[in-house]
């Protein structure tokens, strides 16, 4: 029919990010505006490969992740789709003799890591969706960030490679709650070792968990006061290639974050016995070395991300296997951090 537009298709590959200073707590739950700045490293080799098809007709939106259809009604996907429709309606209202906006979205996404196990799958997924939406609709970078954040707060950090800071922002319209990459973040010998302790779905979602923390934790306020200083310290250590200073701050933030989770009522117990064994193991290994050569960090789940330099990887794995034989139950993957954005 006259005026009908061709479908548009876009495919991108967007990596996950793991926070070094965690985002935990919102001051606006609808827009995903954080209470504190956070800092992350993008891990290029763990990614979501996402295809978005936009049909200019009325129909039901669909989302499939790793072959499994997702509920769209009332979901975060719908929130993102509705925002795009709203923007397009607004844009077209300024154009003469345009048809009303009929847009249908179809998403298929594949990840090369377990979803919903505290491995930042939603970050990669929503950053990928936002990237596709920008390419298809020609949105600005600021709009892309807004869409990624609307899907999942931490997704805003996956838009960039390397060391990325998400500023909480101070403007009432949240325009300045955006992510930025830290300059000169290439550290070729840095490695992330991801120990998958449990691939299962986490007990409480981050969204619900952090809200419960905001409502019940008295420690959270103190944590928020410290985040900016800790981010500055990690960035300075990164610039100076001072691994041990950086590692120390990363572990402190992880422990502080989980202390705040435990201070939530009822407590959010994301770590399990294997996680705690890994924590002990890292400290024993560092002590044995006489300096801090490895750091752990845990998100909202029991899986560990370890940061270390390339020449430490094999020795640590040998040590860990020998000492505690935990490697039998924990899958290990060695991933390189390149500090570059993927296409
Ligand atoms: C982070 N996490 O900074 C922290 C550390 C989990 C622990 O960001 O509600 O899925 O979608 O904004 O982004 C996970 O929170 O939460 C998260 P929403 P999101 O990576």
mmCIF file of C-alpha atoms and ligand atoms in Angstrom:
data_model
loop_
_atom_site.group_PDB
_atom_site.id
_atom_site.type_symbol
_atom_site.label_atom_id
_atom_site.label_comp_id
_atom_site.label_asym_id
_atom_site.label_seq_id
_atom_site.Cartn_x
_atom_site.Cartn_y
_atom_site.Cartn_z
ATOM 1 C CA UNK A 1 0.000 0.000 0.000
ATOM 2 C CA UNK A 2 0.948 3.600 -0.568
ATOM 3 C CA UNK A 3 3.083 5.052 2.221
ATOM 4 C CA UNK A 4 4.140 1.673 3.511
ATOM 5 C CA UNK A 5 7.780 1.510 4.544
ATOM 6 C CA UNK A 6 10.266 -1.302 4.205
ATOM 7 C CA UNK A 7 11.279 -3.214 7.337
ATOM 8 C CA UNK A 8 14.671 -2.334 8.751
ATOM 9 C CA UNK A 9 17.111 -4.829 10.274
ATOM 10 C CA UNK A 10 20.247 -4.261 12.317
ATOM 11 C CA UNK A 11 22.637 -6.676 14.042
ATOM 12 C CA UNK A 12 25.287 -5.718 16.597
ATOM 13 C CA UNK A 13 27.565 -7.456 19.057
ATOM 14 C CA UNK A 14 27.906 -5.712 22.398
ATOM 15 C CA UNK A 15 30.042 -6.895 25.323
ATOM 16 C CA UNK A 16 29.201 -7.163 29.022
ATOM 17 C CA UNK A 17 30.789 -4.962 31.649
ATOM 18 C CA UNK A 18 31.742 -5.850 35.207
ATOM 19 C CA UNK A 19 31.596 -3.096 37.806
ATOM 20 C CA UNK A 20 34.664 -2.275 39.884
ATOM 21 C CA UNK A 21 32.639 0.215 41.913
ATOM 22 C CA UNK A 22 29.085 -1.096 41.941
ATOM 23 C CA UNK A 23 25.836 0.642 41.087
ATOM 24 C CA UNK A 24 23.384 -0.173 43.878
ATOM 25 C CA UNK A 25 20.366 1.983 44.619
ATOM 26 C CA UNK A 26 18.269 4.367 42.530
ATOM 27 C CA UNK A 27 16.893 7.799 43.087
ATOM 28 C CA UNK A 28 14.414 7.311 40.254
ATOM 29 C CA UNK A 29 13.164 3.794 39.679
ATOM 30 C CA UNK A 30 11.337 4.453 36.412
ATOM 31 C CA UNK A 31 14.279 6.070 34.664
ATOM 32 C CA UNK A 32 16.961 3.945 36.398
ATOM 33 C CA UNK A 33 18.832 6.923 37.827
ATOM 34 C CA UNK A 34 21.503 5.813 40.305
ATOM 35 C CA UNK A 35 22.288 7.134 43.757
ATOM 36 C CA UNK A 36 26.032 6.761 43.146
ATOM 37 C CA UNK A 37 28.551 6.953 40.316
ATOM 38 C CA UNK A 38 29.832 3.542 39.249
ATOM 39 C CA UNK A 39 32.882 2.306 37.358
ATOM 40 C CA UNK A 40 33.278 -0.781 35.169
ATOM 41 C CA UNK A 41 35.538 -2.621 32.789
ATOM 42 C CA UNK A 42 34.059 -3.843 29.538
ATOM 43 C CA UNK A 43 34.914 -7.468 28.773
ATOM 44 C CA UNK A 44 34.906 -7.775 25.023
ATOM 45 C CA UNK A 45 34.857 -11.519 24.607
ATOM 46 C CA UNK A 46 31.616 -12.060 26.537
ATOM 47 C CA UNK A 47 28.872 -10.555 24.482
ATOM 48 C CA UNK A 48 25.310 -10.479 23.250
ATOM 49 C CA UNK A 49 24.767 -10.715 19.514
ATOM 50 C CA UNK A 50 21.473 -9.001 18.926
ATOM 51 C CA UNK A 51 19.319 -8.521 15.851
ATOM 52 C CA UNK A 52 16.512 -5.988 15.790
ATOM 53 C CA UNK A 53 13.909 -5.943 13.053
ATOM 54 C CA UNK A 54 11.596 -2.972 12.866
ATOM 55 C CA UNK A 55 8.389 -3.414 10.885
ATOM 56 C CA UNK A 56 6.317 -0.368 10.091
ATOM 57 C CA UNK A 57 2.987 -1.960 10.835
ATOM 58 C CA UNK A 58 0.763 -2.790 13.769
ATOM 59 C CA UNK A 59 1.657 -6.100 15.402
ATOM 60 C CA UNK A 60 2.876 -7.804 18.538
ATOM 61 C CA UNK A 61 6.428 -7.101 19.660
ATOM 62 C CA UNK A 62 8.593 -10.149 20.273
ATOM 63 C CA UNK A 63 11.875 -10.854 22.090
ATOM 64 C CA UNK A 64 13.788 -14.123 21.940
ATOM 65 C CA UNK A 65 16.946 -14.693 24.001
ATOM 66 C CA UNK A 66 19.047 -17.784 23.343
ATOM 67 C CA UNK A 67 16.070 -19.274 21.522
ATOM 68 C CA UNK A 68 13.620 -18.648 24.369
ATOM 69 C CA UNK A 69 10.662 -16.288 23.903
ATOM 70 C CA UNK A 70 10.427 -13.585 26.567
ATOM 71 C CA UNK A 71 7.339 -11.928 28.009
ATOM 72 C CA UNK A 72 7.134 -8.458 26.547
ATOM 73 C CA UNK A 73 3.948 -7.085 28.135
ATOM 74 C CA UNK A 74 4.853 -5.097 31.235
ATOM 75 C CA UNK A 75 8.571 -5.802 30.733
ATOM 76 C CA UNK A 76 11.623 -3.555 30.372
ATOM 77 C CA UNK A 77 11.559 -4.291 26.664
ATOM 78 C CA UNK A 78 8.139 -2.767 26.443
ATOM 79 C CA UNK A 79 9.363 0.278 28.353
ATOM 80 C CA UNK A 80 12.077 0.795 25.731
ATOM 81 C CA UNK A 81 9.751 0.142 22.778
ATOM 82 C CA UNK A 82 7.122 2.545 24.122
ATOM 83 C CA UNK A 83 9.720 5.265 24.571
ATOM 84 C CA UNK A 84 10.815 4.882 20.939
ATOM 85 C CA UNK A 85 7.190 5.012 19.752
ATOM 86 C CA UNK A 86 6.627 8.128 21.846
ATOM 87 C CA UNK A 87 9.703 9.842 20.348
ATOM 88 C CA UNK A 88 8.675 8.871 16.843
ATOM 89 C CA UNK A 89 5.117 10.123 17.382
ATOM 90 C CA UNK A 90 6.501 13.381 18.662
ATOM 91 C CA UNK A 91 8.883 13.722 15.723
ATOM 92 C CA UNK A 92 6.185 12.927 13.189
ATOM 93 C CA UNK A 93 3.753 15.355 14.769
ATOM 94 C CA UNK A 94 5.988 18.056 13.339
ATOM 95 C CA UNK A 95 5.787 16.621 9.837
ATOM 96 C CA UNK A 96 2.885 17.378 7.524
ATOM 97 C CA UNK A 97 0.580 14.678 6.165
ATOM 98 C CA UNK A 98 2.362 11.819 7.893
ATOM 99 C CA UNK A 99 0.679 8.576 8.815
ATOM 100 C CA UNK A 100 0.343 7.737 12.511
ATOM 101 C CA UNK A 101 3.300 5.773 13.885
ATOM 102 C CA UNK A 102 2.911 2.014 13.536
ATOM 103 C CA UNK A 103 6.054 0.249 14.619
ATOM 104 C CA UNK A 104 6.561 -3.356 15.552
ATOM 105 C CA UNK A 105 9.789 -4.637 17.118
ATOM 106 C CA UNK A 106 11.310 -8.109 16.822
ATOM 107 C CA UNK A 107 14.436 -8.924 18.781
ATOM 108 C CA UNK A 108 16.559 -12.041 18.750
ATOM 109 C CA UNK A 109 19.621 -12.189 20.951
ATOM 110 C CA UNK A 110 22.266 -14.826 21.621
ATOM 111 C CA UNK A 111 24.762 -14.616 24.455
ATOM 112 C CA UNK A 112 27.974 -16.618 24.826
ATOM 113 C CA UNK A 113 27.613 -16.736 28.633
ATOM 114 C CA UNK A 114 24.852 -17.721 31.089
ATOM 115 C CA UNK A 115 22.031 -15.181 31.382
ATOM 116 C CA UNK A 116 20.594 -14.002 34.713
ATOM 117 C CA UNK A 117 23.435 -15.435 36.770
ATOM 118 C CA UNK A 118 24.828 -12.100 37.831
ATOM 119 C CA UNK A 119 27.023 -11.870 34.744
ATOM 120 C CA UNK A 120 25.595 -8.613 33.461
ATOM 121 C CA UNK A 121 23.628 -10.214 30.649
ATOM 122 C CA UNK A 122 20.992 -7.493 30.724
ATOM 123 C CA UNK A 123 23.727 -4.865 30.378
ATOM 124 C CA UNK A 124 24.989 -6.336 27.105
ATOM 125 C CA UNK A 125 21.463 -7.077 25.857
ATOM 126 C CA UNK A 126 19.994 -3.628 26.417
ATOM 127 C CA UNK A 127 23.096 -1.809 25.212
ATOM 128 C CA UNK A 128 22.806 -3.878 22.015
ATOM 129 C CA UNK A 129 19.122 -3.011 21.614
ATOM 130 C CA UNK A 130 19.891 0.680 22.139
ATOM 131 C CA UNK A 131 22.714 0.498 19.594
ATOM 132 C CA UNK A 132 20.383 -1.079 16.996
ATOM 133 C CA UNK A 133 17.664 1.499 17.714
ATOM 134 C CA UNK A 134 20.147 4.315 17.208
ATOM 135 C CA UNK A 135 21.292 2.873 13.887
ATOM 136 C CA UNK A 136 17.744 2.353 12.600
ATOM 137 C CA UNK A 137 16.128 5.573 13.832
ATOM 138 C CA UNK A 138 19.155 7.860 13.773
ATOM 139 C CA UNK A 139 18.931 8.741 17.465
ATOM 140 C CA UNK A 140 21.573 10.886 19.146
ATOM 141 C CA UNK A 141 24.180 9.391 21.493
ATOM 142 C CA UNK A 142 22.288 10.868 24.408
ATOM 143 C CA UNK A 143 19.071 9.157 23.279
ATOM 144 C CA UNK A 144 20.944 5.874 22.864
ATOM 145 C CA UNK A 145 22.232 6.150 26.442
ATOM 146 C CA UNK A 146 18.747 6.934 27.682
ATOM 147 C CA UNK A 147 17.293 3.843 25.981
ATOM 148 C CA UNK A 148 20.054 1.557 27.273
ATOM 149 C CA UNK A 149 19.593 2.891 30.813
ATOM 150 C CA UNK A 150 15.822 2.551 30.601
ATOM 151 C CA UNK A 151 16.252 -1.145 29.817
ATOM 152 C CA UNK A 152 18.837 -1.763 32.527
ATOM 153 C CA UNK A 153 20.874 0.797 34.417
ATOM 154 C CA UNK A 154 24.217 -0.941 33.998
ATOM 155 C CA UNK A 155 23.648 -1.229 30.220
ATOM 156 C CA UNK A 156 24.624 2.408 29.883
ATOM 157 C CA UNK A 157 28.222 1.390 30.687
ATOM 158 C CA UNK A 158 28.377 -1.301 27.964
ATOM 159 C CA UNK A 159 28.083 1.372 25.284
ATOM 160 C CA UNK A 160 31.787 2.071 25.763
ATOM 161 C CA UNK A 161 34.901 -0.078 25.904
ATOM 162 C CA UNK A 162 37.619 -0.145 28.544
ATOM 163 C CA UNK A 163 37.229 1.616 31.873
ATOM 164 C CA UNK A 164 33.849 3.334 32.002
ATOM 165 C CA UNK A 165 32.313 5.676 34.572
ATOM 166 C CA UNK A 166 28.568 6.178 34.827
ATOM 167 C CA UNK A 167 27.881 9.547 36.389
ATOM 168 C CA UNK A 168 24.771 9.692 38.532
ATOM 169 C CA UNK A 169 24.076 13.185 37.203
ATOM 170 C CA UNK A 170 22.778 16.236 38.977
ATOM 171 C CA UNK A 171 20.335 17.774 36.470
ATOM 172 C CA UNK A 172 16.617 17.432 37.255
ATOM 173 C CA UNK A 173 15.949 16.004 33.757
ATOM 174 C CA UNK A 174 18.749 13.407 34.222
ATOM 175 C CA UNK A 175 20.390 14.431 30.951
ATOM 176 C CA UNK A 176 23.795 14.256 32.583
ATOM 177 C CA UNK A 177 23.333 10.749 34.003
ATOM 178 C CA UNK A 178 25.532 9.301 31.286
ATOM 179 C CA UNK A 179 28.533 7.041 30.885
ATOM 180 C CA UNK A 180 31.971 8.113 29.710
ATOM 181 C CA UNK A 181 35.079 6.111 28.967
ATOM 182 C CA UNK A 182 38.227 6.878 30.856
ATOM 183 C CA UNK A 183 40.995 8.011 28.496
ATOM 184 C CA UNK A 184 44.033 5.854 27.754
ATOM 185 C CA UNK A 185 42.616 2.704 29.245
ATOM 186 C CA UNK A 186 44.539 0.213 27.186
ATOM 187 C CA UNK A 187 46.221 -2.255 29.505
ATOM 188 C CA UNK A 188 47.114 -5.157 27.215
ATOM 189 C CA UNK A 189 48.337 -7.564 29.885
ATOM 190 C CA UNK A 190 45.242 -7.232 32.077
ATOM 191 C CA UNK A 191 43.005 -10.291 32.228
ATOM 192 C CA UNK A 192 39.615 -11.112 33.689
ATOM 193 C CA UNK A 193 39.092 -14.650 34.890
ATOM 194 C CA UNK A 194 35.437 -15.476 35.329
ATOM 195 C CA UNK A 195 34.636 -18.306 37.701
ATOM 196 C CA UNK A 196 31.111 -19.504 37.074
ATOM 197 C CA UNK A 197 30.099 -20.869 40.434
ATOM 198 C CA UNK A 198 26.414 -21.189 39.557
ATOM 199 C CA UNK A 199 24.764 -20.727 36.186
ATOM 200 C CA UNK A 200 21.267 -20.606 37.657
ATOM 201 C CA UNK A 201 18.911 -17.673 37.857
ATOM 202 C CA UNK A 202 19.683 -15.508 40.874
ATOM 203 C CA UNK A 203 17.402 -15.586 43.878
ATOM 204 C CA UNK A 204 16.511 -11.888 43.843
ATOM 205 C CA UNK A 205 16.771 -9.587 40.881
ATOM 206 C CA UNK A 206 19.126 -6.618 41.147
ATOM 207 C CA UNK A 207 16.209 -4.256 40.586
ATOM 208 C CA UNK A 208 14.245 -5.616 43.561
ATOM 209 C CA UNK A 209 17.328 -6.169 45.668
ATOM 210 C CA UNK A 210 18.678 -2.652 45.362
ATOM 211 C CA UNK A 211 15.285 -1.150 46.119
ATOM 212 C CA UNK A 212 15.070 -3.215 49.284
ATOM 213 C CA UNK A 213 18.537 -1.942 50.219
ATOM 214 C CA UNK A 214 17.473 1.673 49.648
ATOM 215 C CA UNK A 215 14.470 1.135 51.918
ATOM 216 C CA UNK A 216 16.158 -0.733 54.752
ATOM 217 C CA UNK A 217 19.954 -0.355 54.865
ATOM 218 C CA UNK A 218 21.552 2.242 57.074
ATOM 219 C CA UNK A 219 25.018 1.432 55.725
ATOM 220 C CA UNK A 220 24.072 2.409 52.163
ATOM 221 C CA UNK A 221 24.367 6.125 52.876
ATOM 222 C CA UNK A 222 27.963 5.695 53.999
ATOM 223 C CA UNK A 223 28.747 3.562 50.930
ATOM 224 C CA UNK A 224 27.399 6.257 48.617
ATOM 225 C CA UNK A 225 29.625 8.885 50.275
ATOM 226 C CA UNK A 226 32.715 6.799 49.453
ATOM 227 C CA UNK A 227 32.033 5.832 45.824
ATOM 228 C CA UNK A 228 33.448 8.943 44.122
ATOM 229 C CA UNK A 229 36.694 8.797 46.091
ATOM 230 C CA UNK A 230 37.072 5.088 45.348
ATOM 231 C CA UNK A 231 36.451 5.647 41.639
ATOM 232 C CA UNK A 232 39.117 8.352 41.568
ATOM 233 C CA UNK A 233 41.569 6.042 43.338
ATOM 234 C CA UNK A 234 40.960 3.189 40.885
ATOM 235 C CA UNK A 235 41.275 5.502 37.868
ATOM 236 C CA UNK A 236 44.543 6.928 39.227
ATOM 237 C CA UNK A 237 45.886 3.424 39.882
ATOM 238 C CA UNK A 238 44.828 2.388 36.378
ATOM 239 C CA UNK A 239 46.648 5.347 34.833
ATOM 240 C CA UNK A 240 49.779 4.524 36.810
ATOM 241 C CA UNK A 241 49.489 0.797 36.014
ATOM 242 C CA UNK A 242 49.566 0.308 39.775
ATOM 243 C CA UNK A 243 47.884 -3.080 39.841
ATOM 244 C CA UNK A 244 48.103 -3.630 43.544
ATOM 245 C CA UNK A 245 46.500 -0.276 44.467
ATOM 246 C CA UNK A 246 43.738 -0.888 41.928
ATOM 247 C CA UNK A 247 43.167 -4.460 43.101
ATOM 248 C CA UNK A 248 42.913 -3.398 46.713
ATOM 249 C CA UNK A 249 40.152 -0.879 45.917
ATOM 250 C CA UNK A 250 38.263 -3.349 43.707
ATOM 251 C CA UNK A 251 38.119 -5.929 46.495
ATOM 252 C CA UNK A 252 37.157 -3.325 49.062
ATOM 253 C CA UNK A 253 34.267 -2.127 46.932
ATOM 254 C CA UNK A 254 33.021 -5.668 46.341
ATOM 255 C CA UNK A 255 33.129 -6.420 50.063
ATOM 256 C CA UNK A 256 31.503 -3.092 50.905
ATOM 257 C CA UNK A 257 28.731 -3.778 48.388
ATOM 258 C CA UNK A 258 28.050 -7.230 49.859
ATOM 259 C CA UNK A 259 28.146 -5.785 53.384
ATOM 260 C CA UNK A 260 25.407 -3.387 52.306
ATOM 261 C CA UNK A 261 23.501 -6.340 50.836
ATOM 262 C CA UNK A 262 23.772 -8.109 54.191
ATOM 263 C CA UNK A 263 22.637 -4.916 55.927
ATOM 264 C CA UNK A 264 19.434 -5.069 53.871
ATOM 265 C CA UNK A 265 16.401 -6.491 55.610
ATOM 266 C CA UNK A 266 15.777 -9.338 54.924
ATOM 267 C CA UNK A 267 19.436 -9.702 53.864
ATOM 268 C CA UNK A 268 20.491 -10.230 50.265
ATOM 269 C CA UNK A 269 22.840 -13.199 50.390
ATOM 270 C CA UNK A 270 24.370 -13.310 46.940
ATOM 271 C CA UNK A 271 27.623 -15.051 47.890
ATOM 272 C CA UNK A 272 27.767 -18.763 48.688
ATOM 273 C CA UNK A 273 30.396 -21.043 50.223
ATOM 274 C CA UNK A 274 32.284 -21.395 46.939
ATOM 275 C CA UNK A 275 32.359 -17.594 46.560
ATOM 276 C CA UNK A 276 33.773 -17.230 50.057
ATOM 277 C CA UNK A 277 36.338 -19.931 49.322
ATOM 278 C CA UNK A 278 37.460 -17.940 46.286
ATOM 279 C CA UNK A 279 37.812 -14.809 48.443
ATOM 280 C CA UNK A 280 40.022 -16.685 50.898
ATOM 281 C CA UNK A 281 42.028 -18.237 48.105
ATOM 282 C CA UNK A 282 42.793 -14.862 46.526
ATOM 283 C CA UNK A 283 43.978 -13.388 49.819
ATOM 284 C CA UNK A 284 46.155 -16.441 50.542
ATOM 285 C CA UNK A 285 47.654 -16.227 47.041
ATOM 286 C CA UNK A 286 48.395 -12.514 47.401
ATOM 287 C CA UNK A 287 49.977 -13.099 50.784
ATOM 288 C CA UNK A 288 52.099 -15.905 49.383
ATOM 289 C CA UNK A 289 53.282 -13.500 46.664
ATOM 290 C CA UNK A 290 54.085 -10.713 49.073
ATOM 291 C CA UNK A 291 52.006 -8.259 47.037
ATOM 292 C CA UNK A 292 48.487 -7.948 45.656
ATOM 293 C CA UNK A 293 48.583 -9.523 42.201
ATOM 294 C CA UNK A 294 44.977 -10.650 41.925
ATOM 295 C CA UNK A 295 41.621 -9.081 42.794
ATOM 296 C CA UNK A 296 38.110 -10.491 43.052
ATOM 297 C CA UNK A 297 34.793 -8.839 42.579
ATOM 298 C CA UNK A 298 31.276 -10.288 42.922
ATOM 299 C CA UNK A 299 28.076 -8.828 41.500
ATOM 300 C CA UNK A 300 24.548 -9.766 42.536
ATOM 301 C CA UNK A 301 25.321 -13.474 42.418
ATOM 302 C CA UNK A 302 27.916 -16.041 43.534
ATOM 303 C CA UNK A 303 30.107 -15.924 40.391
ATOM 304 C CA UNK A 304 33.523 -14.355 40.733
ATOM 305 C CA UNK A 305 35.373 -12.078 38.364
ATOM 306 C CA UNK A 306 39.088 -12.092 39.091
ATOM 307 C CA UNK A 307 41.406 -9.433 37.705
ATOM 308 C CA UNK A 308 45.058 -10.223 37.235
ATOM 309 C CA UNK A 309 47.891 -9.779 34.796
ATOM 310 C CA UNK A 310 48.561 -12.333 32.077
ATOM 311 C CA UNK A 311 51.682 -13.750 33.673
ATOM 312 C CA UNK A 312 49.784 -14.597 36.866
ATOM 313 C CA UNK A 313 46.922 -16.543 35.265
ATOM 314 C CA UNK A 314 48.431 -20.007 34.933
ATOM 315 C CA UNK A 315 50.202 -19.912 38.266
ATOM 316 C CA UNK A 316 47.013 -18.867 40.036
ATOM 317 C CA UNK A 317 44.965 -21.573 38.318
ATOM 318 C CA UNK A 318 47.559 -24.210 39.258
ATOM 319 C CA UNK A 319 47.575 -22.935 42.817
ATOM 320 C CA UNK A 320 43.790 -22.863 43.042
ATOM 321 C CA UNK A 321 43.382 -26.324 41.534
ATOM 322 C CA UNK A 322 45.981 -27.820 43.801
ATOM 323 C CA UNK A 323 44.873 -26.102 46.977
ATOM 324 C CA UNK A 324 41.172 -26.528 46.919
ATOM 325 C CA UNK A 325 40.195 -28.529 43.838
ATOM 326 C CA UNK A 326 37.320 -26.085 43.384
ATOM 327 C CA UNK A 327 38.108 -25.914 39.679
ATOM 328 C CA UNK A 328 36.259 -29.206 39.253
ATOM 329 C CA UNK A 329 32.954 -27.543 40.046
ATOM 330 C CA UNK A 330 33.704 -24.063 38.764
ATOM 331 C CA UNK A 331 33.997 -23.589 35.028
ATOM 332 C CA UNK A 332 36.854 -21.274 34.199
ATOM 333 C CA UNK A 333 37.278 -18.932 31.344
ATOM 334 C CA UNK A 334 40.168 -16.610 30.694
ATOM 335 C CA UNK A 335 39.103 -13.463 28.959
ATOM 336 C CA UNK A 336 41.185 -10.655 27.600
ATOM 337 C CA UNK A 337 40.225 -7.061 28.134
ATOM 338 C CA UNK A 338 41.089 -5.095 25.047
ATOM 339 C CA UNK A 339 39.662 -1.736 25.967
ATOM 340 C CA UNK A 340 38.089 -1.234 22.564
ATOM 341 C CA UNK A 341 34.499 -0.928 21.589
ATOM 342 C CA UNK A 342 33.138 -3.642 19.329
ATOM 343 C CA UNK A 343 31.336 -2.776 16.121
HETATM 344 C C1 LIG B 1 26.695 -3.080 38.742
HETATM 345 N N1 LIG B 1 24.768 -4.485 39.395
HETATM 346 O O1 LIG B 1 27.172 -1.953 38.926
HETATM 347 C C2 LIG B 1 25.840 -3.660 39.857
HETATM 348 C C3 LIG B 1 26.614 -4.545 40.758
HETATM 349 C C4 LIG B 1 24.655 -5.697 40.107
HETATM 350 C C5 LIG B 1 25.666 -5.619 41.171
HETATM 351 O O2 LIG B 1 24.093 -2.984 37.912
HETATM 352 O O3 LIG B 1 17.365 -2.225 37.850
HETATM 353 O O4 LIG B 1 20.449 -4.998 36.214
HETATM 354 O O5 LIG B 1 18.118 -2.789 35.532
HETATM 355 O O6 LIG B 1 18.950 -0.732 36.645
HETATM 356 O O7 LIG B 1 21.529 -2.736 35.858
HETATM 357 C C6 LIG B 1 22.712 -4.802 38.155
HETATM 358 O O8 LIG B 1 21.681 -3.893 38.080
HETATM 359 O O9 LIG B 1 19.629 -2.976 37.473
HETATM 360 C C7 LIG B 1 23.900 -4.023 38.476
HETATM 361 P P1 LIG B 1 18.459 -2.132 36.831
HETATM 362 P P2 LIG B 1 20.842 -3.657 36.755
HETATM 363 O O10 LIG B 1 26.948 -3.737 37.719
#
